[in-house]
Amino acid sequence: MLREMRWWDIDPVLLLERELFPEDAWSRGMFWSELAHARGPGATRSYVVAETPDGRIVGYAGLLASDADQADVQTIAVARDQWGTGLGSRLLAELLRAATAFECAEVMLECRVDNVRAQKLYERFGFVPVGVRPGYYQPGNVDALVMRLTDPANSVPHPVQGTETHG
């Protein structure tokens, strides 16, 4: 089940964050700051969590909408035991719905150049590489691939040959 991320989700999200991104994990303060901008009439963020029926957080994702009709995927993460289930696609689709609600004409993101799994997910939704940010991810000094999607309202994932997609 996907639902809005709330402050009480920060601790379980942090556990998953540190497991998946040990070198460049977000801090508690970063999540608090993002959630502070996710509610109310001036909201510029949308954050969701994926929760199992027994209450376990197995994924999360967040989006920032700017004044320039552009949104940025801030983060997206799926527990390793959920890889291949389609959860990443569901989280990304929810972010694109949020971008559409914010009336954004394009969505940008950065992805580690060594994270081919994530790049393939983004490409299925129509994201295209537009540049590289050298040494973006610290302290590992890993480059970021910058990707862009135009018209998120009409983005539909395209199956990759030889793979199965789960809705």
XYZ file of N, CA and C in Angstrom:
501
model
N 0.831 -1.175 0.000
C 0.000 0.000 0.000
C 0.879 1.244 0.000
N 0.588 2.208 -0.865
C 1.274 3.492 -0.871
C 0.426 4.490 -0.104
N 1.103 5.319 0.690
C 0.408 6.371 1.425
C 1.371 7.530 1.653
N 0.812 8.662 2.041
C 1.623 9.842 2.325
C 2.612 9.547 3.458
N 3.862 9.985 3.305
C 4.849 9.850 4.375
C 4.546 10.898 5.447
N 4.608 10.464 6.689
C 4.384 11.362 7.826
C 5.601 11.308 8.738
N 5.644 12.200 9.722
C 6.823 12.311 10.579
C 7.143 11.007 11.297
N 6.115 10.226 11.654
C 6.361 8.982 12.378
C 6.985 7.900 11.502
N 7.052 8.158 10.201
C 7.703 7.212 9.287
C 9.208 7.454 9.177
N 9.688 8.576 9.697
C 11.097 8.928 9.485
C 12.038 7.862 10.025
N 11.839 7.351 11.249
C 12.767 6.360 11.795
C 12.830 5.082 10.955
N 11.697 4.456 10.585
C 11.804 3.272 9.731
C 12.371 3.588 8.341
N 12.073 4.779 7.820
C 12.643 5.173 6.528
C 14.166 5.321 6.655
N 14.624 5.896 7.763
C 16.069 6.051 7.974
C 16.791 4.705 8.011
N 16.169 3.696 8.611
C 16.785 2.356 8.635
C 16.979 1.840 7.213
N 15.961 1.992 6.396
C 16.045 1.558 5.004
C 17.050 2.419 4.231
N 17.037 3.706 4.457
C 17.969 4.642 3.813
C 19.419 4.251 4.076
N 19.723 3.960 5.340
C 21.113 3.620 5.714
C 21.533 2.267 5.157
N 20.576 1.354 5.038
C 20.873 0.039 4.458
C 21.168 0.160 2.961
N 20.364 0.955 2.261
C 20.478 1.046 0.807
C 21.540 2.027 0.345
N 21.767 3.091 1.112
C 22.704 4.145 0.711
C 23.703 4.424 1.839
N 24.524 3.443 2.200
C 25.380 3.602 3.380
C 26.375 4.767 3.290
N 26.844 5.086 2.092
C 27.840 6.153 1.965
C 27.232 7.547 1.939
N 26.023 7.681 1.441
C 25.456 9.023 1.290
C 24.006 9.096 1.764
N 23.726 8.397 2.867
C 22.364 8.375 3.415
C 21.943 9.763 3.887
N 20.660 10.058 3.672
C 20.093 11.299 4.190
C 20.036 11.228 5.711
N 20.049 12.387 6.335
C 19.938 12.475 7.792
C 18.470 12.622 8.198
N 18.219 12.448 9.482
C 16.876 12.656 10.029
C 16.416 14.089 9.723
N 17.315 15.048 9.894
C 16.989 16.451 9.649
C 16.596 16.721 8.208
N 17.228 16.042 7.270
C 16.886 16.225 5.861
C 15.448 15.767 5.599
N 15.085 14.604 6.164
C 13.713 14.128 5.978
C 12.709 15.058 6.667
N 13.029 15.524 7.870
C 12.139 16.458 8.564
C 11.929 17.709 7.718
N 13.011 18.237 7.166
C 12.923 19.447 6.350
C 12.042 19.228 5.123
N 12.202 18.090 4.461
C 11.384 17.795 3.285
C 9.904 17.684 3.662
N 9.614 16.966 4.739
C 8.220 16.788 5.147
C 7.585 18.094 5.607
N 8.394 19.025 6.095
C 7.872 20.323 6.520
C 7.286 21.100 5.344
N 7.696 20.746 4.126
C 7.206 21.432 2.924
C 6.214 20.572 2.130
N 5.697 19.518 2.756
C 4.848 18.567 2.031
C 3.362 18.706 2.334
N 2.983 19.636 3.190
C 1.565 19.768 3.539
C 1.156 21.227 3.536
N -0.114 21.441 3.363
C -0.656 22.795 3.430
C -0.741 23.454 2.067
N -1.283 24.668 2.044
C -1.533 25.341 0.768
C -0.268 25.683 -0.017
N 0.848 25.878 0.637
C 2.087 26.212 -0.071
C 3.005 25.029 -0.266
N 2.477 23.814 -0.184
C 3.311 22.608 -0.287
C 4.068 22.572 -1.614
N 5.335 22.194 -1.532
C 6.175 22.049 -2.725
C 6.793 20.660 -2.805
N 6.430 19.778 -1.887
C 6.989 18.429 -1.857
C 5.851 17.416 -1.799
N 6.149 16.210 -2.280
C 5.253 15.078 -2.128
C 6.105 13.869 -1.772
N 5.831 13.264 -0.632
C 6.573 12.090 -0.170
C 5.587 10.968 0.135
N 5.931 9.772 -0.289
C 5.093 8.604 -0.044
C 5.947 7.472 0.503
N 5.292 6.575 1.223
C 5.926 5.340 1.669
C 5.120 4.167 1.160
N 5.798 3.047 0.988
C 5.149 1.780 0.651
C 5.192 0.938 1.920
N 4.009 0.466 2.309
C 3.880 -0.253 3.569
C 3.232 -1.611 3.323
N 3.775 -2.644 3.960
C 3.185 -3.984 3.862
C 1.964 -4.049 4.781
N 1.116 -5.069 4.613
C -0.066 -5.202 5.487
C 0.286 -5.266 6.976
N 1.488 -5.755 7.297
C 1.872 -5.823 8.716
C 2.562 -4.544 9.201
N 2.581 -3.491 8.358
C 3.094 -2.189 8.790
C 4.558 -1.922 8.509
N 5.233 -2.827 7.817
C 6.656 -2.635 7.507
C 6.815 -1.678 6.324
N 7.690 -0.679 6.475
C 8.003 0.243 5.388
C 9.012 -0.450 4.470
N 8.635 -0.634 3.190
C 9.497 -1.349 2.244
C 9.923 -0.462 1.065
N 9.539 0.796 1.112
C 9.942 1.727 0.063
C 9.464 3.121 0.379
N 10.076 4.087 -0.282
C 9.675 5.471 -0.116
C 10.164 6.265 -1.308
N 9.548 7.427 -1.506
C 9.930 8.275 -2.628
C 9.489 9.697 -2.339
N 10.225 10.653 -2.923
C 9.888 12.052 -2.717
C 10.169 12.903 -3.941
N 9.387 13.975 -4.059
C 9.448 14.872 -5.211
C 9.402 16.316 -4.718
N 10.178 17.172 -5.372
C 10.167 18.613 -5.137
C 9.645 19.296 -6.385
N 8.650 20.156 -6.223
C 8.122 20.941 -7.344
C 8.625 22.370 -7.201
N 9.256 22.892 -8.257
C 9.783 24.255 -8.212
C 8.804 25.216 -8.866
N 9.101 26.493 -8.753
C 8.245 27.525 -9.340
C 8.317 27.556 -10.864
N 9.292 26.897 -11.436
C 9.529 26.974 -12.883
C 8.857 25.840 -13.651
N 7.761 25.312 -13.146
C 7.052 24.216 -13.801
C 7.912 22.970 -13.956
N 8.863 22.815 -13.056
C 9.757 21.658 -13.098
C 9.729 20.969 -11.741
N 9.773 19.647 -11.776
C 9.846 18.863 -10.549
C 11.158 18.084 -10.557
N 11.609 17.742 -9.370
C 12.816 16.936 -9.216
C 12.512 15.753 -8.321
N 12.845 14.559 -8.801
C 12.765 13.379 -7.947
C 13.895 13.528 -6.932
N 13.527 13.646 -5.672
C 14.521 13.832 -4.612
C 15.118 12.497 -4.166
N 14.260 11.487 -4.072
C 14.710 10.181 -3.604
C 13.676 9.135 -3.988
N 14.168 7.932 -4.190
C 13.289 6.785 -4.404
C 14.077 5.563 -3.952
N 13.461 4.729 -3.136
C 14.170 3.576 -2.591
C 13.199 2.425 -2.357
N 13.696 1.215 -2.591
C 12.913 -0.006 -2.417
C 13.774 -1.013 -1.659
N 13.212 -1.611 -0.626
C 13.926 -2.643 0.141
C 14.388 -3.752 -0.801
N 15.576 -4.262 -0.544
C 16.150 -5.285 -1.438
C 15.240 -6.497 -1.625
N 14.529 -6.898 -0.570
C 13.663 -8.077 -0.704
C 12.414 -7.779 -1.535
N 12.237 -6.520 -1.955
C 11.108 -6.138 -2.801
C 11.530 -5.838 -4.241
N 12.836 -5.949 -4.526
C 13.317 -5.696 -5.882
C 12.667 -6.695 -6.833
N 12.274 -6.223 -7.997
C 11.670 -7.083 -9.007
C 10.174 -7.289 -8.844
N 9.558 -6.610 -7.864
C 8.124 -6.779 -7.623
C 7.276 -5.702 -8.302
N 7.928 -4.696 -8.888
C 7.193 -3.591 -9.488
C 6.975 -2.428 -8.536
N 7.477 -2.538 -7.303
C 7.281 -1.471 -6.325
C 7.963 -0.178 -6.767
N 9.152 -0.256 -7.327
C 9.831 0.946 -7.819
C 8.999 1.660 -8.865
N 8.388 0.904 -9.757
C 7.514 1.493 -10.784
C 6.307 2.173 -10.148
N 5.723 1.550 -9.144
C 4.556 2.145 -8.484
C 4.936 3.441 -7.769
N 6.094 3.441 -7.112
C 6.554 4.657 -6.430
C 6.817 5.775 -7.436
N 7.503 5.443 -8.534
C 7.798 6.455 -9.543
C 6.514 6.976 -10.181
N 5.573 6.105 -10.462
C 4.289 6.528 -11.032
C 3.575 7.491 -10.082
N 3.654 7.232 -8.792
C 3.028 8.124 -7.816
C 3.701 9.490 -7.819
N 5.024 9.527 -7.943
C 5.725 10.817 -8.021
C 5.315 11.578 -9.282
N 5.149 10.863 -10.382
C 4.746 11.528 -11.626
C 3.314 12.056 -11.534
N 2.454 11.350 -10.802
C 1.103 11.864 -10.545
C 1.181 13.157 -9.729
N 2.081 13.166 -8.744
C 2.259 14.375 -7.928
C 2.789 15.521 -8.778
N 3.746 15.246 -9.662
C 4.281 16.287 -10.551
C 3.173 16.863 -11.416
N 2.292 16.015 -11.888
C 1.162 16.464 -12.699
C 0.224 17.334 -11.859
N -0.023 16.925 -10.622
C -0.882 17.722 -9.736
C -0.259 19.086 -9.450
N 1.071 19.140 -9.385
C 1.778 20.408 -9.183
C 1.868 21.215 -10.489
N 1.328 20.657 -11.580
C 1.340 21.281 -12.902
C 2.750 21.482 -13.450
N 3.602 20.511 -13.235
C 4.973 20.553 -13.742
C 5.029 19.969 -15.153
N 5.735 20.647 -16.033
C 5.848 20.220 -17.432
C 6.991 19.240 -17.640
N 7.941 19.204 -16.703
C 9.034 18.242 -16.820
C 9.507 17.823 -15.441
N 10.141 16.651 -15.410
C 10.671 16.092 -14.177
C 12.140 15.754 -14.408
N 12.970 16.159 -13.479
C 14.407 15.888 -13.535
C 14.774 14.935 -12.390
N 15.916 14.268 -12.558
C 16.453 13.447 -11.479
C 17.933 13.225 -11.705
N 18.604 12.865 -10.628
C 19.987 12.409 -10.700
C 20.011 10.962 -10.251
N 20.867 10.187 -10.894
C 20.997 8.760 -10.591
C 22.478 8.409 -10.648
N 22.930 7.633 -9.701
C 24.331 7.199 -9.742
C 24.612 6.515 -11.078
N 25.754 6.837 -11.678
C 26.086 6.237 -12.971
C 26.251 4.728 -12.864
N 26.529 4.226 -11.664
C 26.702 2.781 -11.481
C 25.403 2.077 -11.081
N 24.284 2.801 -11.029
C 22.997 2.208 -10.663
C 22.181 1.936 -11.935
N 22.590 0.925 -12.670
C 21.962 0.580 -13.938
C 20.517 0.144 -13.735
N 20.233 -0.534 -12.640
C 18.870 -0.985 -12.338
C 17.903 0.206 -12.301
N 18.287 1.263 -11.595
C 17.439 2.452 -11.506
C 17.334 3.145 -12.861
N 18.435 3.235 -13.583
C 18.415 3.884 -14.895
C 17.421 3.191 -15.829
N 17.378 1.885 -15.788
C 16.441 1.142 -16.644
C 14.996 1.436 -16.258
N 14.743 1.562 -14.954
C 13.396 1.925 -14.495
C 13.012 3.284 -15.067
N 13.884 4.266 -14.917
C 13.579 5.614 -15.390
C 13.386 5.645 -16.903
N 14.206 4.914 -17.627
C 14.084 4.871 -19.090
C 12.740 4.280 -19.513
N 12.244 3.271 -18.776
C 10.936 2.690 -19.109
C 9.822 3.722 -19.016
N 9.987 4.714 -18.152
C 8.986 5.768 -18.000
C 9.207 6.917 -18.982
N 10.277 6.870 -19.759
C 10.523 7.907 -20.753
C 11.590 8.920 -20.384
N 12.250 8.742 -19.238
C 13.354 9.638 -18.891
C 14.507 9.419 -19.863
N 15.184 10.509 -20.232
C 16.347 10.420 -21.121
C 17.531 11.112 -20.450
N 18.740 10.573 -20.657
C 19.935 11.216 -20.095
C 20.162 12.577 -20.751
N 20.510 13.572 -19.934
C 20.789 14.908 -20.470
C 22.141 15.452 -20.010
N 22.847 14.718 -19.151
C 24.145 15.194 -18.694
C 24.687 14.365 -17.556
N 25.870 14.746 -17.121
C 26.543 14.066 -16.008
C 27.041 15.126 -15.038
N 26.903 14.867 -13.746
C 27.455 15.734 -12.705
C 28.613 14.978 -12.059
N 29.846 15.360 -12.404
C 31.018 14.648 -11.869
C 31.098 14.749 -10.339
N 31.375 13.600 -9.697
C 31.593 13.564 -8.257
C 30.405 13.996 -7.418
N 29.209 13.887 -7.943
C 27.996 14.368 -7.258
C 27.745 13.642 -5.942
N 27.928 12.330 -5.937
C 27.655 11.542 -4.733
C 28.929 11.422 -3.908
N 28.877 11.988 -2.710
C 30.008 11.980 -1.807
C 29.650 11.177 -0.562
N 30.612 10.571 0.115
C 32.050 10.719 -0.064
C 32.654 9.797 -1.125
N 31.854 9.006 -1.821
C 32.402 8.049 -2.781
C 32.866 8.657 -4.089
N 32.587 9.959 -4.301
C 32.995 10.657 -5.515
C 32.446 9.984 -6.777
N 31.192 9.559 -6.717
C 30.541 8.879 -7.836
C 29.769 9.906 -8.666
N 29.897 9.812 -9.981
C 29.192 10.723 -10.879
C 27.690 10.449 -10.860
N 26.920 11.491 -11.170
C 25.469 11.375 -11.292
C 25.074 11.546 -12.750
N 24.224 10.660 -13.212
C 23.610 10.800 -14.524
C 22.355 11.649 -14.330
N 22.256 12.751 -15.058
C 21.085 13.615 -14.978
C 20.117 13.172 -16.064
N 18.851 12.968 -15.673
C 17.837 12.499 -16.613
C 16.627 13.424 -16.554
N 15.920 13.518 -17.695
C 14.758 14.395 -17.791
C 13.593 13.660 -18.451
N 12.401 13.986 -17.966
C 11.159 13.493 -18.556
C 10.290 14.703 -18.867
N 9.870 14.815 -20.113
C 8.929 15.883 -20.452
C 7.523 15.291 -20.459
N 6.562 16.095 -20.066
C 5.147 15.725 -20.033
C 4.872 14.528 -19.122
N 5.113 14.682 -17.814
C 4.880 13.561 -16.888
C 3.438 13.077 -16.862
N 2.489 13.931 -17.237
C 1.081 13.531 -17.230
C 0.811 12.402 -18.215
N 1.626 12.295 -19.263
C 1.411 11.267 -20.279
C 2.482 10.195 -20.276
N 3.223 10.094 -19.176
C 4.274 9.089 -19.087
C 3.685 7.728 -18.721
N 3.994 6.758 -19.523
C 3.539 5.390 -19.289
C 4.765 4.504 -19.390
N 4.981 3.630 -18.402
C 6.164 2.768 -18.491
C 6.103 1.848 -19.702
N 7.231 1.691 -20.348
C 7.353 0.811 -21.509
C 8.085 -0.447 -21.087
N 7.504 -1.630 -21.293
C 8.178 -2.871 -20.904
C 9.509 -3.015 -21.623
N 10.469 -3.548 -20.889
C 11.786 -3.820 -21.459
C 11.763 -5.239 -22.001
N 12.301 -5.423 -23.189
C 12.342 -6.757 -23.814
C 12.969 -7.764 -22.851
N 12.267 -8.869 -22.644
C 12.816 -9.949 -21.810
C 12.599 -9.771 -20.332
N 11.878 -8.718 -19.914
C 11.609 -8.555 -18.492
C 10.112 -8.542 -18.262
N 9.756 -8.835 -17.064
C 8.350 -8.852 -16.701
C 8.052 -7.600 -15.884
N 6.950 -6.956 -16.142
C 6.551 -5.794 -15.377
C 5.358 -6.161 -14.515
N 5.391 -5.679 -13.309
C 4.299 -5.919 -12.372
C 3.644 -4.596 -12.073
N 2.324 -4.525 -12.144
C 1.587 -3.287 -11.882
C 1.342 -3.058 -10.496
